[in-house]
Coordinates of C-alpha atoms in Angstrom, one line a residue:
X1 CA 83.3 -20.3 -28.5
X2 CA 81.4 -20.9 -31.6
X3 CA 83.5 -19.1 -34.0
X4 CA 86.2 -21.2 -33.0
X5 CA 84.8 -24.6 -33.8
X6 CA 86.3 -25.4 -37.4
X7 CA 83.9 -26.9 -39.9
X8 CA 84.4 -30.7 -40.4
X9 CA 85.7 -30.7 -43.7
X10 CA 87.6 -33.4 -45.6
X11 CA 88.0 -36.9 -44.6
X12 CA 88.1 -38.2 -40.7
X13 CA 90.1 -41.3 -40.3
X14 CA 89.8 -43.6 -37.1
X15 CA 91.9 -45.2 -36.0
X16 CA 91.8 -48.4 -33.7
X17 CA 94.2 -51.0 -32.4
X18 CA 92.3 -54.1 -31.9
X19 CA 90.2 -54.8 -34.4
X20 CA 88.5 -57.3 -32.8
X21 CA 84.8 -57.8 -32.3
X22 CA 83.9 -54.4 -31.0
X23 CA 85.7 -52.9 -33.6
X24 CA 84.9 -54.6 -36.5
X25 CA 81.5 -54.4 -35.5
X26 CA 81.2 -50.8 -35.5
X27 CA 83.0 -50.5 -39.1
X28 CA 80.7 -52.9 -40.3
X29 CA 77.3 -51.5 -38.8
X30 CA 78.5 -47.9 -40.1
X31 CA 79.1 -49.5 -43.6
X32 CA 75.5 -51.1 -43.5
X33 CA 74.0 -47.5 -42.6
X34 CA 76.0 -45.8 -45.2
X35 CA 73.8 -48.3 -47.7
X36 CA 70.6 -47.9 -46.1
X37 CA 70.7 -51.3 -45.0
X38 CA 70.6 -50.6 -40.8
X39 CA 69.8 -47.4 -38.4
X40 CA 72.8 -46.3 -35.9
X41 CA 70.7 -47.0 -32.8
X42 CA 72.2 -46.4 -30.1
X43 CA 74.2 -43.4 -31.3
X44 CA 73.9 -40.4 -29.9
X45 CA 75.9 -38.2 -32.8
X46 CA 73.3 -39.8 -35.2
X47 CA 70.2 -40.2 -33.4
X48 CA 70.5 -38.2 -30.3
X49 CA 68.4 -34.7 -30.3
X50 CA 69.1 -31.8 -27.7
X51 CA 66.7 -29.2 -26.1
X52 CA 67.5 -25.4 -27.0
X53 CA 66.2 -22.6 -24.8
X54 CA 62.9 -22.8 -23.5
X55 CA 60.9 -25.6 -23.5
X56 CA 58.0 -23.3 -25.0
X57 CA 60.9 -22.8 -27.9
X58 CA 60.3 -26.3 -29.2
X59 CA 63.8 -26.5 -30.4
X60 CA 64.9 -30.3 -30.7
X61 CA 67.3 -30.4 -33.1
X62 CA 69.3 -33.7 -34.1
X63 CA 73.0 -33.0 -32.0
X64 CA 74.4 -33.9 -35.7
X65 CA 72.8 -30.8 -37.3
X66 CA 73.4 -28.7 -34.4
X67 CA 77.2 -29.2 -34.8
X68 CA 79.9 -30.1 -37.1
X69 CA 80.1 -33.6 -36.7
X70 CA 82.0 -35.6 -39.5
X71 CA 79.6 -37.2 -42.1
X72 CA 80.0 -41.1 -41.8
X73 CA 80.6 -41.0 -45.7
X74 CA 83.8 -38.9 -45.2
X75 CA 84.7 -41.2 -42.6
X76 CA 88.2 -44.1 -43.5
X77 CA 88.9 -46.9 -40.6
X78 CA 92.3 -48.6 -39.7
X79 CA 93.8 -50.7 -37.5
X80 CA 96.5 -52.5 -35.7
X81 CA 95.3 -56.1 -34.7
X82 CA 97.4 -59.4 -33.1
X83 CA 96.4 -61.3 -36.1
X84 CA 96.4 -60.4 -39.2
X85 CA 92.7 -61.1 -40.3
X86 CA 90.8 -58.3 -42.7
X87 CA 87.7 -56.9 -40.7
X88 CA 86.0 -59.0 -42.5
X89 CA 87.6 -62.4 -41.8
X90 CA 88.0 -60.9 -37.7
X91 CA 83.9 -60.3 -37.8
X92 CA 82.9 -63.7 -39.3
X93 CA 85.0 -65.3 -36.7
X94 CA 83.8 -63.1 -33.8
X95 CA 79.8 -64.0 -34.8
X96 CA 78.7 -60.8 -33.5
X97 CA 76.4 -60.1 -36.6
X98 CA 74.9 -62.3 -39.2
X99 CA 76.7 -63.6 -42.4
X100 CA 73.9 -61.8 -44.3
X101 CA 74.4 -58.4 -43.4
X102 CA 78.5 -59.0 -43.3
X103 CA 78.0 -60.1 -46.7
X104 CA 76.5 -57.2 -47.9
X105 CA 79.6 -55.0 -47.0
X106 CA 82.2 -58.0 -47.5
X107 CA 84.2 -55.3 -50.2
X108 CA 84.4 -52.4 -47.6
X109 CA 85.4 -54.8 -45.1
X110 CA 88.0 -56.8 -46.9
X111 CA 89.8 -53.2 -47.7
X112 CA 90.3 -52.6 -43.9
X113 CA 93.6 -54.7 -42.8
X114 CA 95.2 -54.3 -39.7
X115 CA 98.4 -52.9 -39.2
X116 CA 101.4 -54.8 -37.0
X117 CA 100.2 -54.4 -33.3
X118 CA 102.6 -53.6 -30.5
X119 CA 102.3 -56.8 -28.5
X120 CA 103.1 -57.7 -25.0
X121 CA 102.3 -60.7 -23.5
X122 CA 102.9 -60.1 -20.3
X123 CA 100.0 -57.5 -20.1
X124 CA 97.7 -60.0 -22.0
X125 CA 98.9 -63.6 -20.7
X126 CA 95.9 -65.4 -22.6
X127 CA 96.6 -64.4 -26.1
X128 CA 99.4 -65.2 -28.8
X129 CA 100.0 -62.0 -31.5
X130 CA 101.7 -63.4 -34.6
X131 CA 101.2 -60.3 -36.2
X132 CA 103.2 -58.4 -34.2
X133 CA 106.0 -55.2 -34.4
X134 CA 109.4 -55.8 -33.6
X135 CA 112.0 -53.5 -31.9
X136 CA 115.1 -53.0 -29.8
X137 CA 113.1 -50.8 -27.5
X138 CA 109.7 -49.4 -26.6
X139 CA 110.8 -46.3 -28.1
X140 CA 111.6 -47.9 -31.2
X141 CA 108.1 -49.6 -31.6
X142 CA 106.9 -45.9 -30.7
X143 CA 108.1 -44.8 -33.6
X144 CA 106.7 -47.3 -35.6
X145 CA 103.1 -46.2 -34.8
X146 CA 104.2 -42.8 -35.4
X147 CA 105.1 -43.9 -39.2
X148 CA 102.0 -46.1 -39.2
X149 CA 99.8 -42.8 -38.4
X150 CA 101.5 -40.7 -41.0
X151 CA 101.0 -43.0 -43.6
X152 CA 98.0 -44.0 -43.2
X153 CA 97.0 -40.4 -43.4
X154 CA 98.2 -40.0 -46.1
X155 CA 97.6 -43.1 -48.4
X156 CA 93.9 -42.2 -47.6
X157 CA 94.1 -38.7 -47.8
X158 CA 92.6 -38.1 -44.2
X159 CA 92.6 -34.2 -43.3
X160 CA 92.5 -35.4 -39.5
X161 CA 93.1 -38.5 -37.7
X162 CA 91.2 -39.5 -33.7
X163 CA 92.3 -43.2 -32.2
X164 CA 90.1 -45.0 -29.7
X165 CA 91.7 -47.8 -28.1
X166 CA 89.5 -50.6 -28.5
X167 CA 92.2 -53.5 -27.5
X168 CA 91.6 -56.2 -24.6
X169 CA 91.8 -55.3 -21.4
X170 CA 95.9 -55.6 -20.1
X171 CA 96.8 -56.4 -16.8
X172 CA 96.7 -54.4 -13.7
X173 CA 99.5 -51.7 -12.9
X174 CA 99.6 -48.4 -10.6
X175 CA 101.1 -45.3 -11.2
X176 CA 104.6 -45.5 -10.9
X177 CA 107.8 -43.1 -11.5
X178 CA 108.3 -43.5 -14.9
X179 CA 105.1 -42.4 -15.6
X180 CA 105.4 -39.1 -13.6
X181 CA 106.8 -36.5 -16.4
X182 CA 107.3 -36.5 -20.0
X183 CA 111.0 -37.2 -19.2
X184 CA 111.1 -40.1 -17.6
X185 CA 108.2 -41.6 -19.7
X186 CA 110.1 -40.9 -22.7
X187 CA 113.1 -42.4 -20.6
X188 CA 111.1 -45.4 -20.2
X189 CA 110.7 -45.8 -23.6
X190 CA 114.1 -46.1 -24.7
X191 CA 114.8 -48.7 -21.4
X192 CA 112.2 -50.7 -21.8
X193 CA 110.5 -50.4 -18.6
X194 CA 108.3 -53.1 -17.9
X195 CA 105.6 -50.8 -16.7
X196 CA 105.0 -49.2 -20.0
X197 CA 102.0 -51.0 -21.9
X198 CA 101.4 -51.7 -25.3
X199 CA 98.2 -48.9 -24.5
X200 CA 100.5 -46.2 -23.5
X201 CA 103.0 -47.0 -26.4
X202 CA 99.8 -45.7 -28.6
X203 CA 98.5 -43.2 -26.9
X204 CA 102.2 -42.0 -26.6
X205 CA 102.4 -41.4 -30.4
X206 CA 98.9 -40.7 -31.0
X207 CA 99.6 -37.9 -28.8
X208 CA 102.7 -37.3 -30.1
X209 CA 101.3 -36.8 -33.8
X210 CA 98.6 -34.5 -32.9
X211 CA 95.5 -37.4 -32.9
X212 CA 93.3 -37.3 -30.1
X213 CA 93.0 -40.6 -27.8
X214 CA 90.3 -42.1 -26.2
X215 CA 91.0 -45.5 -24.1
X216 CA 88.0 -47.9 -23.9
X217 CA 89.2 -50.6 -21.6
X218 CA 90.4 -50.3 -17.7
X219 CA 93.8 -50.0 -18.7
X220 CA 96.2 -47.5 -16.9
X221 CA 97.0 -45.6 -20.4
X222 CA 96.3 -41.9 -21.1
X223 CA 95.6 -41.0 -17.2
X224 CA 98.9 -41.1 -16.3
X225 CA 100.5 -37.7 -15.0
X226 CA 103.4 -37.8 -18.4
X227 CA 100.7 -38.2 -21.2
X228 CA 98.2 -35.6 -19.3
X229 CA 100.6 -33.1 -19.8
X230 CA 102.0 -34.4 -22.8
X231 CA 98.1 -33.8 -24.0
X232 CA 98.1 -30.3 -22.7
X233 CA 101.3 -29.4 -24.2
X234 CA 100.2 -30.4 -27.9
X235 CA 96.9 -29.3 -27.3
X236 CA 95.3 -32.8 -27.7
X237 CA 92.4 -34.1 -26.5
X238 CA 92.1 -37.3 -24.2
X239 CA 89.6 -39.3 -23.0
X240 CA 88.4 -42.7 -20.9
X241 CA 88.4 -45.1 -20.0
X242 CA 86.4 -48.3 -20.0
X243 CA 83.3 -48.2 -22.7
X244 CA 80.4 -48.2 -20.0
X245 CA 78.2 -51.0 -21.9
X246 CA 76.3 -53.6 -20.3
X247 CA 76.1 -54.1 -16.0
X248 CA 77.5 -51.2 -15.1
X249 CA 75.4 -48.8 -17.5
X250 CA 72.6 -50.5 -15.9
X251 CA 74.0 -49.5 -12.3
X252 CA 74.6 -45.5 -13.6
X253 CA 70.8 -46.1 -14.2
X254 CA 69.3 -47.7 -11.3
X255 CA 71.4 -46.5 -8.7
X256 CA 70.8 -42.6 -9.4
X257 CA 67.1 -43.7 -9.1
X258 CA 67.5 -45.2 -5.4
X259 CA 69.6 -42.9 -3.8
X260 CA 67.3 -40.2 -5.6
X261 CA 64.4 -41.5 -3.3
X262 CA 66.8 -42.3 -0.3
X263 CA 66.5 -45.9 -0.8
X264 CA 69.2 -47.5 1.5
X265 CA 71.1 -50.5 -0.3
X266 CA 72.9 -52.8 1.7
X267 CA 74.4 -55.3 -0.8
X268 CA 74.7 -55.1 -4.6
X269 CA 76.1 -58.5 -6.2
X270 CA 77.1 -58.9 -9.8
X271 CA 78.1 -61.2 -11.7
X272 CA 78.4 -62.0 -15.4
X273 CA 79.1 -64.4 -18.3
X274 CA 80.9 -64.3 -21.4
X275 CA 82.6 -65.9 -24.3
X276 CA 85.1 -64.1 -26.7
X277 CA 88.6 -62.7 -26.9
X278 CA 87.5 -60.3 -24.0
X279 CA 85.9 -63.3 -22.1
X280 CA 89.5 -65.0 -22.8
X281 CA 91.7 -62.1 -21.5
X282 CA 89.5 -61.5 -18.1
X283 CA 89.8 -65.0 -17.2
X284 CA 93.3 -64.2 -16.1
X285 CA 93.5 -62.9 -12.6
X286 CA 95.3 -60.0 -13.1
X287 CA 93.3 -58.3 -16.1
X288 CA 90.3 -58.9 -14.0
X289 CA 91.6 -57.1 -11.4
X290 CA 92.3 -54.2 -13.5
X291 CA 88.1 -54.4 -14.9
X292 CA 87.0 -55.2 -11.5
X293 CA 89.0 -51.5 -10.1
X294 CA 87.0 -49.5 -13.0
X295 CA 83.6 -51.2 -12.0
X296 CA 83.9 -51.4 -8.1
X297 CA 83.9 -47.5 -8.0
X298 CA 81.0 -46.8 -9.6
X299 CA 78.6 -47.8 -7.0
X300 CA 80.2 -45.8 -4.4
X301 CA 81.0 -42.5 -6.3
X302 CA 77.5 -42.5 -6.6
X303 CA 76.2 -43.5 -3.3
X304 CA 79.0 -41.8 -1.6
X305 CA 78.6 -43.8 1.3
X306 CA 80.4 -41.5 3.8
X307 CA 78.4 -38.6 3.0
X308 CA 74.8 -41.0 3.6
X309 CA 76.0 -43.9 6.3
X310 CA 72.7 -44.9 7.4
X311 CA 71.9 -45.4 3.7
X312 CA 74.7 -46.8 2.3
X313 CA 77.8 -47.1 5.0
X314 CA 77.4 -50.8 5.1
X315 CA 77.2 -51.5 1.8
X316 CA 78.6 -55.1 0.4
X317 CA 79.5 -54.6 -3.4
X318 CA 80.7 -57.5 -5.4
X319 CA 81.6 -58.5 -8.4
X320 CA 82.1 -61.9 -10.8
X321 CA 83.2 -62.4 -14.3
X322 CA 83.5 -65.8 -15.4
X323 CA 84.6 -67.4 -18.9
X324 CA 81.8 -69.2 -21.2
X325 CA 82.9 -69.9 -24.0
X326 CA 79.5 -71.0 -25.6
X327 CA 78.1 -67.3 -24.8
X328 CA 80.6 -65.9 -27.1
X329 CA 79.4 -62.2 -27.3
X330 CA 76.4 -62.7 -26.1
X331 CA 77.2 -61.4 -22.6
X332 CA 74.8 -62.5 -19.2
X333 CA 75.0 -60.7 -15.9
X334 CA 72.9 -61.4 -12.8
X335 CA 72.4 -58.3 -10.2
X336 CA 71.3 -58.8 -6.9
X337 CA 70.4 -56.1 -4.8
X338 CA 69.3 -55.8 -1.2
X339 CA 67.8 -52.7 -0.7
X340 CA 65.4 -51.6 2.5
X341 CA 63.0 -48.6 3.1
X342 CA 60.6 -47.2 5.8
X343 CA 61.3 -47.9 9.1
X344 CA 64.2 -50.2 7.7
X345 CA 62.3 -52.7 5.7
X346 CA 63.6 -55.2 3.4
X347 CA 62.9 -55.8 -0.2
X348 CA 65.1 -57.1 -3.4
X349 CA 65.7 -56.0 -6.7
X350 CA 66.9 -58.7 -9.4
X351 CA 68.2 -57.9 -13.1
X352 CA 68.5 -60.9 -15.4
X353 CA 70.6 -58.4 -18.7
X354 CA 70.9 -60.8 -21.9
X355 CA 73.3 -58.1 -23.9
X356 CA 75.2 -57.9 -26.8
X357 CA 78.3 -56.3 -25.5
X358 CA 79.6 -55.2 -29.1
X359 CA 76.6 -54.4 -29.9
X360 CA 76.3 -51.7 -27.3
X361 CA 80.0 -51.0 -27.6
X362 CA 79.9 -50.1 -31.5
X363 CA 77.8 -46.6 -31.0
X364 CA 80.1 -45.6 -28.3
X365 CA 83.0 -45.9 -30.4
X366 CA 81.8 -44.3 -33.2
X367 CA 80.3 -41.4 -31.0
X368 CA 83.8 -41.0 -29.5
X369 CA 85.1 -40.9 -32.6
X370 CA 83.0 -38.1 -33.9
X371 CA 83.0 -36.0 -30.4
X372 CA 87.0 -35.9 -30.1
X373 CA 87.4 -34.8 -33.5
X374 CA 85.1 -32.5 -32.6
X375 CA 86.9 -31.5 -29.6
X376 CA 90.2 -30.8 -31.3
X377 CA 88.4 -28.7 -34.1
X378 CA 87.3 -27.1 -31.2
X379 CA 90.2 -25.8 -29.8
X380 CA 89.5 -28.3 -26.5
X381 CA 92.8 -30.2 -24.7
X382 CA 93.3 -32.6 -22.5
X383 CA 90.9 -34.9 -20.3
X384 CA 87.9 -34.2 -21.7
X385 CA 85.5 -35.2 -18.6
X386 CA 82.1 -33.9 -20.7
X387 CA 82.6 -37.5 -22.6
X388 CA 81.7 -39.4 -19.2
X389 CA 78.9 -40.4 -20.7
X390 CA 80.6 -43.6 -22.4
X391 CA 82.8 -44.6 -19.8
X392 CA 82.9 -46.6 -16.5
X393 CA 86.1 -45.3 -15.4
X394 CA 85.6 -41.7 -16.6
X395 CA 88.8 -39.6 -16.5
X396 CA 88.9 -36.5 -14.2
X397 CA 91.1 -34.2 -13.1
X398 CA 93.9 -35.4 -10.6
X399 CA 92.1 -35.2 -6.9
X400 CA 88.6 -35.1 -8.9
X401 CA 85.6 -37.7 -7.9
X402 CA 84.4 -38.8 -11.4
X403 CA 80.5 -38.3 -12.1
X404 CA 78.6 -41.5 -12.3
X405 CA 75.6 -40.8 -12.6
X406 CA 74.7 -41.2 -16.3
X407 CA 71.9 -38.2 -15.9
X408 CA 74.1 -35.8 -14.4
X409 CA 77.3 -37.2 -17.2
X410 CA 73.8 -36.4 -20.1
X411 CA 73.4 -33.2 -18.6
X412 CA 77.3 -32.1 -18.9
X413 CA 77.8 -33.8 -22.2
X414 CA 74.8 -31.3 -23.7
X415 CA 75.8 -28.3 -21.7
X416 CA 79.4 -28.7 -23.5
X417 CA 77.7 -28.7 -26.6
X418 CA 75.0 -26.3 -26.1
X419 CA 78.2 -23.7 -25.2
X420 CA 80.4 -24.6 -27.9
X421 CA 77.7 -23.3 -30.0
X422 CA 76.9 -20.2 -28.2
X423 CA 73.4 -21.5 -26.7
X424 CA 72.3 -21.0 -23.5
X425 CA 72.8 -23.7 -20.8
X426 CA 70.2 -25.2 -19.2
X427 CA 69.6 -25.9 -16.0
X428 CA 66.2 -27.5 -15.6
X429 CA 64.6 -24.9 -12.8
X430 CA 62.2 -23.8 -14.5
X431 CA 61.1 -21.1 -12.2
X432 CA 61.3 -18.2 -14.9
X433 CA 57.5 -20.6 -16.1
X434 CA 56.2 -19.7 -12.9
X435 CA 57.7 -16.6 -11.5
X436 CA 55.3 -14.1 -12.9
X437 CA 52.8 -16.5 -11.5
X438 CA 54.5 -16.3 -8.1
X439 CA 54.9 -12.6 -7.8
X440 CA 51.4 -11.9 -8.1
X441 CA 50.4 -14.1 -5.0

């Protein structure tokens, strides 16, 4: 497969609608990196090593010198956005990072303006767009994007184009007929079905235009059965959803960990606190619903509590996300868990996680980025499961349990790599150490 990974040449542009605080935090800390004035922690394209061969090898190299990642100097951001605020203007007022450091990128910033959003207010009841497309149908706002993508590519001279959704969360659907084939999607379009999101509308003509799509909110978007095979038949790949930031990572931590030592759980409570536009947006009933379905699974994917009943069959899970304002992006969230162990005894775990939730957002988005463009150059279409890694909801294939566990999602994530590039995988058994060893006994 390594011969047929192209070389990342030319200029990658990324492309985002919402440029909200997640966004426009990631723009601004790759601008600040590109000076020399911060380090991408929390990045694994830029910071992350991988193991190749043996261990006795010693062969660590940095995953961005092992492959062809795009160099974040060849790298052009855009946007659609609600309102009409340069990055600049949209990270001042979301007080993710300081003045001091926006101030020293305020020119790159200021050059990034967003683009007219397709807006739907019934998917996002809590905001108001006023910098909004307009259009007799879905299909015609469709089209817009489409034109949006194509210029954009080529008023910045872009040799390729990935988008990564990083827009609020909309409001909870289910699969429904018109998002069955590419027919009666496209049908859809042109009738205005209610059930067709803004998110679909762009992964519809990201797809469409040959730009891969990742979707980092709950959102039913790019995992429907029409833009799957929409995917497969331009050869694009698609990926989500949900970035896997602050509670849940820490439950694809600590829950591998208990059921690892065959710790029985029998109630894990969450709950959290936050400000901001995506505070705003989940304090509506029904785009909490659609977060709480991409956070209640992860628990029991990984527990699989029919396979381990007397670990985990009577398991209480919940989960709480309330508005607070004065947080802003400072994100809280409280875990309880009730665990027990030999001979059934009780004991308690408690998390107290003070996060950033941009701040743990902005590598993801910038990693997804780098590995879908690396995907398509590739020759890889489709879902795109190996990025699990960054997502609480990660897409599978239909009638496939997603992975959870964030070590087994590492694992696959390097393996991908490590045969893209014509290195062995690795499988961590480690008997070939030992074997000689054995056979003389």
């Amino acid at each position: 497969m390594k011969d047929q990974v192209t070389k990342a040449s030319g200029k990658l542009g990324v492309l985002m609608p919402g440029l909200g605080a997640v966004a426009t935090t990631m723009i601004a800390g790759v601008e600040a990196i590109k000076k020399g004035l911060a380090q991408p922690v929390g990045s694994i394209t830029q910071m992350g090593n991988i193991r190749l061969g043996k261990r006795t090898e010693n062969r660590y190299p940095k995953i961005k010198e092992f492959v062809s990642l795009a160099d974040l100097n060849d790298i052009v951001f855009g946007g659609w956005d609600v309102y009409n605020d340069n990055v600049y203007e949209a990270a001042s007022k979301a007080k993710v990072l300081e003045p001091g450091i926006l101030n020293s990128v305020k020119p790159e910033l200021e050059r990034v303006k967003p683009m007219r959003a397709v807006f739907d207010k019934s998917y996002v009841r809590n905001l108001d767009g006023n910098h909004v497309k307009t259009g007799t149908t879905k299909y015609d706002l469709a089209l817009q994007l489409m034109k949006d993508i194509q210029d954009f590519k080529e008023s910045n001279d872009c040799s390729r184009l990935v988008m990564v959704w990083c827009g609020s969360t909309e409001r909870y659907i289910e699969t429904a007929d018109v998002h069955q084939t590419i027919d009666s999607f496209e049908a859809g379009l042109r009738n205005n079905d209610p059930l067709i999101s803004p998110s679909m509308i762009y992964a519809y003509a990201a797809i469409t235009m040959g730009v891969p799509f990742a979707n980092g909110a709950p959102n039913l978007t790019c995992d429907i059965p029409a833009l799957i095979a929409l995917a497969k038949e331009e050869n694009i790949p698609i990926a989500g959803k949900d970035f896997k930031t602050g509670q849940t990572l820490m439950k694809t931590i600590l829950a591998p960990g208990l059921e690892a030592r065959a710790l029985g759980i029998h109630g894990w409570f969450s709950t959290n606190i936050l400000g901001n536009r995506d505070g705003l947006v989940l304090d509506d009933p029904d785009n909490f619903k659609t977060k709480e379905v991409s956070k209640l699974g992860v628990l029991e994917d990984i527990l699989k509590p029919n396979e381990r009943p007397e670990l985990y069959g009577d398991l209480y899970h919940k989960i709480r996300i309330n508005y607070y304002p004065p947080h802003g992006d400072n994100k809280e969230s409280w875990d309880n868990i009730d665990i027990f162990g030999w001979m059934g005894y009780p004991m308690q775990i408690k998390i107290n996680f003070l996060c950033r939730d941009s701040i743990l957002a902005a590598p993801i988005v910038l990693d997804l980025a780098l590995f879908m463009d690396l995907s398509k150059r590739a020759g890889m279409s489709g879902i795109q499961e190996w990025l699990s890694f960054y997502f609480k909801s990660p897409q599978t294939a239909p009638g496939l349990r997603p992975e959870h566990d964030i070590f087994k999602q590492q694992i696959k994530l390097q393996n991908t790599l490590r045969h893209m590039m014509g290195e062995d995988l690795i499988t961590h058994l480690g008997l070939d150490y030992y074997q000689e060893l054995v056979e003389t006994l």
